[in-house]
Coordinates of C-alpha atoms in Angstrom, one line a residue:
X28 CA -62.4 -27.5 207.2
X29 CA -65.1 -27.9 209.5
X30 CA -64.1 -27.6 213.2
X31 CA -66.4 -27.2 216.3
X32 CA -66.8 -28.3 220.3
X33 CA -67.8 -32.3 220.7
X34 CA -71.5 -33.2 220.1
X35 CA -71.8 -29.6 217.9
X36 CA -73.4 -32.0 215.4
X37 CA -70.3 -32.0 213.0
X38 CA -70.4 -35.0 211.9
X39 CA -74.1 -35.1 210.8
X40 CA -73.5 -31.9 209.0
X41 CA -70.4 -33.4 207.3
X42 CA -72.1 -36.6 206.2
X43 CA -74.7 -34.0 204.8
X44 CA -72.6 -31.9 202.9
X45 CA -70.9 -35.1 201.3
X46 CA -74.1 -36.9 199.7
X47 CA -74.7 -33.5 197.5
X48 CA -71.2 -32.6 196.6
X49 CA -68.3 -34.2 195.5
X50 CA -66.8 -34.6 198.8
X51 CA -64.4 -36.9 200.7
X52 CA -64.1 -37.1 204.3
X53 CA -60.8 -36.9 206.4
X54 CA -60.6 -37.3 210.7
X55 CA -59.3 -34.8 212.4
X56 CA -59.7 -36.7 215.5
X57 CA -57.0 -37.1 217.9
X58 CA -59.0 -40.0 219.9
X59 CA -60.8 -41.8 216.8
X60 CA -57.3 -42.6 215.1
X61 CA -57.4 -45.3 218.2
X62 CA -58.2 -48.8 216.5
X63 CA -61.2 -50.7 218.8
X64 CA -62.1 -47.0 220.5
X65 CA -65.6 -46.7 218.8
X66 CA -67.9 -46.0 221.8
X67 CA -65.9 -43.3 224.0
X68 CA -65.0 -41.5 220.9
X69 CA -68.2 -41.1 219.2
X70 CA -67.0 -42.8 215.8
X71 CA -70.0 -43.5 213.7
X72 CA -71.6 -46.5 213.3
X73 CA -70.4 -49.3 210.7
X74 CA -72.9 -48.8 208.2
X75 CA -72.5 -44.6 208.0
X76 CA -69.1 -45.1 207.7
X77 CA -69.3 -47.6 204.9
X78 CA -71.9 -44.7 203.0
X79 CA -69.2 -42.0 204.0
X80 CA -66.0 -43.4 204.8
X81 CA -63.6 -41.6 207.1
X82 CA -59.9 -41.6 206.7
X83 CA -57.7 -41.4 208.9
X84 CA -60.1 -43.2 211.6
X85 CA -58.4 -46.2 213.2
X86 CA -54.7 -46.1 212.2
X87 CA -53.0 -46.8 215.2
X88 CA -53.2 -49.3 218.2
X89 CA -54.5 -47.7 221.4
X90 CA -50.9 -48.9 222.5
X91 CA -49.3 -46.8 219.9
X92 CA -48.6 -42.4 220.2
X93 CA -50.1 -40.4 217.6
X94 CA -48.7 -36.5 217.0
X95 CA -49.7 -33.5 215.5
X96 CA -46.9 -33.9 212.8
X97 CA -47.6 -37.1 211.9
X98 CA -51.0 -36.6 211.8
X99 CA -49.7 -33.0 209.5
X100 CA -47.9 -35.8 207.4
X101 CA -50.9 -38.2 206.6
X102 CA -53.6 -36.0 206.1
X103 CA -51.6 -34.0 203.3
X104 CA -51.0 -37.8 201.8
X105 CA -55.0 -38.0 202.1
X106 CA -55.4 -34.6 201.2
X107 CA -53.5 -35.3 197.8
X108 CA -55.0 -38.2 196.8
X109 CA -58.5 -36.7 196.9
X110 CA -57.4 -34.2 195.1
X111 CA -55.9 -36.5 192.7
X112 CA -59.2 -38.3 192.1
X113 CA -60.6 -34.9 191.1
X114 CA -62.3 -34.7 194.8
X115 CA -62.1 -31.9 197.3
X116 CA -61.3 -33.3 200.9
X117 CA -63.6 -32.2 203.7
X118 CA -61.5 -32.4 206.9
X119 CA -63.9 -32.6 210.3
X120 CA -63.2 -32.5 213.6
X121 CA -62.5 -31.3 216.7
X122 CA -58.7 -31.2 217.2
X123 CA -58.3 -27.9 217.1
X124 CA -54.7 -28.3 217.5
X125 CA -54.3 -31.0 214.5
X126 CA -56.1 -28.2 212.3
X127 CA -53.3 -25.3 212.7
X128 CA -50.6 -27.9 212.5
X129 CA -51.9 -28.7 209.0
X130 CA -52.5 -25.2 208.6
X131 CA -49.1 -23.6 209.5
X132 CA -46.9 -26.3 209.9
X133 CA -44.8 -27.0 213.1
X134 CA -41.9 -25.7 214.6
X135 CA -38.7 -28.3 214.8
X136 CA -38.8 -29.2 217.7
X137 CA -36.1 -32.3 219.7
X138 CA -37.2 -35.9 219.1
X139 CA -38.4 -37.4 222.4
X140 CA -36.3 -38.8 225.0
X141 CA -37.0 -41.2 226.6
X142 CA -34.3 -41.8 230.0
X143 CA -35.0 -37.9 230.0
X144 CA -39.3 -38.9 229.9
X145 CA -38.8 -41.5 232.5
X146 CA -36.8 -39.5 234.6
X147 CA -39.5 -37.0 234.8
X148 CA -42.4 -40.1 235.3
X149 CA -40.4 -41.2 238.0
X150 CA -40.8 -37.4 239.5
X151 CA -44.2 -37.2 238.7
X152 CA -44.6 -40.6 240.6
X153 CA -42.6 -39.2 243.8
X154 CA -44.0 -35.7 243.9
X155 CA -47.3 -35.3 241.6
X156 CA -48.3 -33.6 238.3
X157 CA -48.8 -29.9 240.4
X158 CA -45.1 -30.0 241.3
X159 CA -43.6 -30.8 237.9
X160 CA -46.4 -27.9 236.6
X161 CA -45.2 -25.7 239.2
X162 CA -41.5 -26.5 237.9
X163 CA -42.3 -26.0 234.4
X164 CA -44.0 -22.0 235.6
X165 CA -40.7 -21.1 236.4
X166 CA -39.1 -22.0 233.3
X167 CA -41.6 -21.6 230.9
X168 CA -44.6 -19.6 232.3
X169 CA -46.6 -19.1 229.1
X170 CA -47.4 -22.9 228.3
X171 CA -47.7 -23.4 232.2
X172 CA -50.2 -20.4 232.2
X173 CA -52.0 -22.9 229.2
X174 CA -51.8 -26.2 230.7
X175 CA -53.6 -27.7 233.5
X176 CA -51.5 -28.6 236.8
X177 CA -52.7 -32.6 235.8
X178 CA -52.0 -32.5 232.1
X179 CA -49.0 -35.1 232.5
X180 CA -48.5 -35.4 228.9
X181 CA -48.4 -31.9 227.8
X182 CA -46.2 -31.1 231.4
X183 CA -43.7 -34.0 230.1
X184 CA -43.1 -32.8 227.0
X185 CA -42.8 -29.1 228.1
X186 CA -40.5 -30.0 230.1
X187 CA -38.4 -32.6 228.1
X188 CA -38.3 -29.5 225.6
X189 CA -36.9 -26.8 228.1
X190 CA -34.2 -29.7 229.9
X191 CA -32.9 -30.9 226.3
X192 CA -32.9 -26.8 224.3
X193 CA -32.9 -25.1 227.3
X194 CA -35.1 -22.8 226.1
X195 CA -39.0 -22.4 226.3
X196 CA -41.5 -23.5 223.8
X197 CA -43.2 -20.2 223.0
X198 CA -39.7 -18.7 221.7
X199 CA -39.7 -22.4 219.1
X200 CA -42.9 -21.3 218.3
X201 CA -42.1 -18.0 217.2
X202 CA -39.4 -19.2 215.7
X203 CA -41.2 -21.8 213.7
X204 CA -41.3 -21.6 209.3
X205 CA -44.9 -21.1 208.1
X206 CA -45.5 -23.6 206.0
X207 CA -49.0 -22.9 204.0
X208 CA -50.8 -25.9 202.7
X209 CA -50.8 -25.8 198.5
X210 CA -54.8 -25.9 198.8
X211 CA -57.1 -22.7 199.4
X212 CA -59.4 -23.2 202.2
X213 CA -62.6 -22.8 203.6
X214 CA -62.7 -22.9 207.5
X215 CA -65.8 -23.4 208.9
X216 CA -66.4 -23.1 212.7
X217 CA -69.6 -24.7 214.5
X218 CA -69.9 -22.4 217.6
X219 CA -73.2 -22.9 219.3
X220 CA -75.0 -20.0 220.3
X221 CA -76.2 -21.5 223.4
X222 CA -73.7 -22.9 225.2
X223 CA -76.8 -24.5 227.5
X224 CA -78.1 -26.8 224.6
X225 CA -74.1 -28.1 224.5
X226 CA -74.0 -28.6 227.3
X227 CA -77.3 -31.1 227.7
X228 CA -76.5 -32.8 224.1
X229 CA -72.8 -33.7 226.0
X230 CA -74.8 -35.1 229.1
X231 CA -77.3 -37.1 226.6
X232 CA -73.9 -38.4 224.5
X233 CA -72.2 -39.6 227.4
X234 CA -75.1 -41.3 229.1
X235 CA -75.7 -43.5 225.7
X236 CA -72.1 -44.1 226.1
X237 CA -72.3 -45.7 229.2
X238 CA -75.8 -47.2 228.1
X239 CA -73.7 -48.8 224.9
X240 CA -71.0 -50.0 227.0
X241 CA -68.2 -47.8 227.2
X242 CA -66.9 -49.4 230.4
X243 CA -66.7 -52.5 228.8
X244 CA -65.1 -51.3 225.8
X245 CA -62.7 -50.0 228.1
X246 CA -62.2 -53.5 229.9
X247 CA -62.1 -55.4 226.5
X248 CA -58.6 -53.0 225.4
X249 CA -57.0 -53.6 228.7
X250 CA -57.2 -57.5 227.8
X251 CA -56.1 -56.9 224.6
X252 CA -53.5 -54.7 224.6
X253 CA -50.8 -53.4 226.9
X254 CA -52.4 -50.1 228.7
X255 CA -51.6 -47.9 230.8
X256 CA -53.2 -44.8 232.5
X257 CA -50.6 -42.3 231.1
X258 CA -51.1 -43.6 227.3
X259 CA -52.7 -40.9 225.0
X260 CA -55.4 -43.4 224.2
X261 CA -56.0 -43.8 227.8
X262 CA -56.1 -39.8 228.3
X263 CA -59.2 -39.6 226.2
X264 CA -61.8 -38.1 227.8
X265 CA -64.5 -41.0 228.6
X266 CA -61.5 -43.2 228.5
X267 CA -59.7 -41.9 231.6
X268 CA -62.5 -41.9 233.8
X269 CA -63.6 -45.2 232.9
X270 CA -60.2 -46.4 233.8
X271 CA -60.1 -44.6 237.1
X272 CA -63.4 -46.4 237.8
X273 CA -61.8 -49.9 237.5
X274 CA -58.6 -49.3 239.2
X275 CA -61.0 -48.3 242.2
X276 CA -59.9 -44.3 242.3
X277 CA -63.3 -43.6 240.9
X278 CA -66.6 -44.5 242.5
X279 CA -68.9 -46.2 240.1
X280 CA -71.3 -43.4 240.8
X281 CA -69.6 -40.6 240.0
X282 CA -68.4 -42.2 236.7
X283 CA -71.0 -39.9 234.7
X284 CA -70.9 -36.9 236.4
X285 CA -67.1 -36.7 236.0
X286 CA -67.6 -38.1 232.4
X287 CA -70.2 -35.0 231.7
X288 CA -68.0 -32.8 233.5
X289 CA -64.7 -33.8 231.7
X290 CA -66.5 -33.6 228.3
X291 CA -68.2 -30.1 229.0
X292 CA -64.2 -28.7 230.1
X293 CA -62.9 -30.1 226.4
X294 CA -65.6 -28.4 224.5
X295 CA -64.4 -25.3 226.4
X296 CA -61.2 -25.5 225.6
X297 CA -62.0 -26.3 221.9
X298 CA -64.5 -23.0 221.4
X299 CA -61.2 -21.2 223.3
X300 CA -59.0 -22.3 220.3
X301 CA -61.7 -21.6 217.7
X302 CA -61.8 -17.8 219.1
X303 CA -58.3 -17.7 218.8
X304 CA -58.1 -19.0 215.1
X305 CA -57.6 -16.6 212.4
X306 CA -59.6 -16.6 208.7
X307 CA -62.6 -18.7 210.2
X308 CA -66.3 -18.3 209.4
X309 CA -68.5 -19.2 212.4
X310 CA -71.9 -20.9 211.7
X311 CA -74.3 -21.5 215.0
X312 CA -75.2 -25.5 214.4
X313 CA -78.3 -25.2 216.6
X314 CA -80.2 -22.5 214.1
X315 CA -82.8 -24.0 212.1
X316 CA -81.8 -24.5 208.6
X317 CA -78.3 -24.4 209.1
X318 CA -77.9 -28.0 206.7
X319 CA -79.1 -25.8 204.2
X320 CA -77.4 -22.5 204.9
X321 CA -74.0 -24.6 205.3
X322 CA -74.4 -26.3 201.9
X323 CA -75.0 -22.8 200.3
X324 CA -71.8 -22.0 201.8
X325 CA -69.6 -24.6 200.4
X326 CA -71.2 -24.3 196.8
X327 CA -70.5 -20.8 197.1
X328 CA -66.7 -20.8 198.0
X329 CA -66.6 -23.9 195.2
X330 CA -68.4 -22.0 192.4
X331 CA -66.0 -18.9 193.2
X332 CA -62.9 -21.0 193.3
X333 CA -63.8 -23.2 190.1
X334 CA -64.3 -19.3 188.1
X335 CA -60.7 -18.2 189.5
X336 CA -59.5 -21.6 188.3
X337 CA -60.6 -21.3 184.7

């Protein structure tokens, strides 16, 4: 594995690590699994990903949902076939939550609902995301305590959860069967040591976004396919506030400043998860030599692996 915050450089240091071993790559991406969603979500270029190709990049429509378990489902698919093909899969990205899903497995949770999930848009529509949040504190206060008072997707589905079990997702969770992937692993965390470099690399990224085109990526899907704000694909960061620009809730000239500030708030909340993740070594991408000191790493854990195989 190879986790880290956006623009921590992973997947320079992936592409790296796969022209000197026999590596194949994997996504774990929540926002590049979205077909035609190439600027926003920093995919790489055509021609890298023809010398490294990605899977699991662009699988679905940005009309289409995409969840942790199915996301748990193809990458062991992927996972197997490398390993079939006498390859070792390197997974990178920064979905920290698609990572323990793989990892652990997932607790069985109620399929959706959707009267119940339109019930609760129509509320939302009525009386706002804070409400609903503030609805959700009283019935389930530790996800509440997690999720932000706008995070209408995660509010929904907490909610669906507690109306149709009646109970609150942590006690699912603790209830949940471990299921360990059949693979050892090597998890690898890029954690910057200076959160101030991270911070300027996001500004840079998103400004070449908007220099690439990103709001015109963004007009392009909504003639293609059939969007709305509270999609997932339309939730991406980048994504959300370029659509809040052209419905006219956004003024053009705030677009980058909320698009810096949006992207510096997910990186936070990915180094939060990587401090909270167990058996994980942490490497500081911004040290010199650390192509180097990474490769050593991974030829190590091989080497030692290979010897306990034999």
């Amino acid at each position: 594995f190879l986790m880290g915050p956006t623009a921590s450089g992973k997947t320079h240091l992936a592409m790296h690590l796969a022209s000197c071993l026999p590596l194949e790559l994997v996504s774990v991406d929540s926002a590049q699994v979205f077909r035609d969603m190439n600027i926003g979500t920093a995919k790489p270029e055509a021609g890298l990903l023809a010398r490294f190709p990605h899977r699991l990049i662009d699988i679905v429509t940005p009309e289409e949902r995409y969840s942790a378990a199915r996301f748990r489902e193809d990458a062991l698919r992927e996972m197997a076939d490398i390993h079939a093909r006498g390859r070792i899969p390197l997974l990178v990205g920064g979905t920290m939550l698609y990572f323990k899903a793989l990892r652990e497995g997932l607790a069985e949770l109620p399929e959706a609902d959707l009267q119940l999930r339109a019930e609760i848009d129509v509320r939302a529509a009525q009386e706002g995301w804070p409400a609903l949040h503030a609805e959700l504190a009283r019935h389930d206060p530790k996800t509440a305590d997690r999720l932000r008072p706008t995070d209408a997707q995660r509010i929904q589905r907490a909610l669906e959860i507690v109306r149709l079990t009646g109970r609150p997702l942590d006690a699912l969770f603790a209830e949940q069967q471990k299921t360990p992937l059949p693979w050892r692993v090597l998890a690898l965390a890029l954690v910057p040591g200076e959160r101030r470099v991270l911070h300027e690399r996001i500004a840079l990224r998103f400004g070449d976004m908007l220099q690439q085109g990103l709001v015109g990526e963004v007009e392009g899907l909504r003639k293609k396919y059939v969007l709305d704000a509270g999609l997932p694909s339309m939730r991406c960061v980048g994504y959300r506030q370029a659509w809040e620009m052209l419905e006219g809730h956004l003024p053009p000239g705030e677009l980058r400043d909320r698009g810096i500030y949006a992207t510096r708030q997910l990186a936070k909340r990915q180094l939060t998860w990587l401090r909270g993740m167990a058996d994980i070594e942490s490497i500081d991408p911004l040290e010199a030599g650390v192509e180097s000191r990474l490769l050593r790493r991974v030829r190590e854990f091989l080497e030692t692996e290979a010897e306990a195989d034999s």
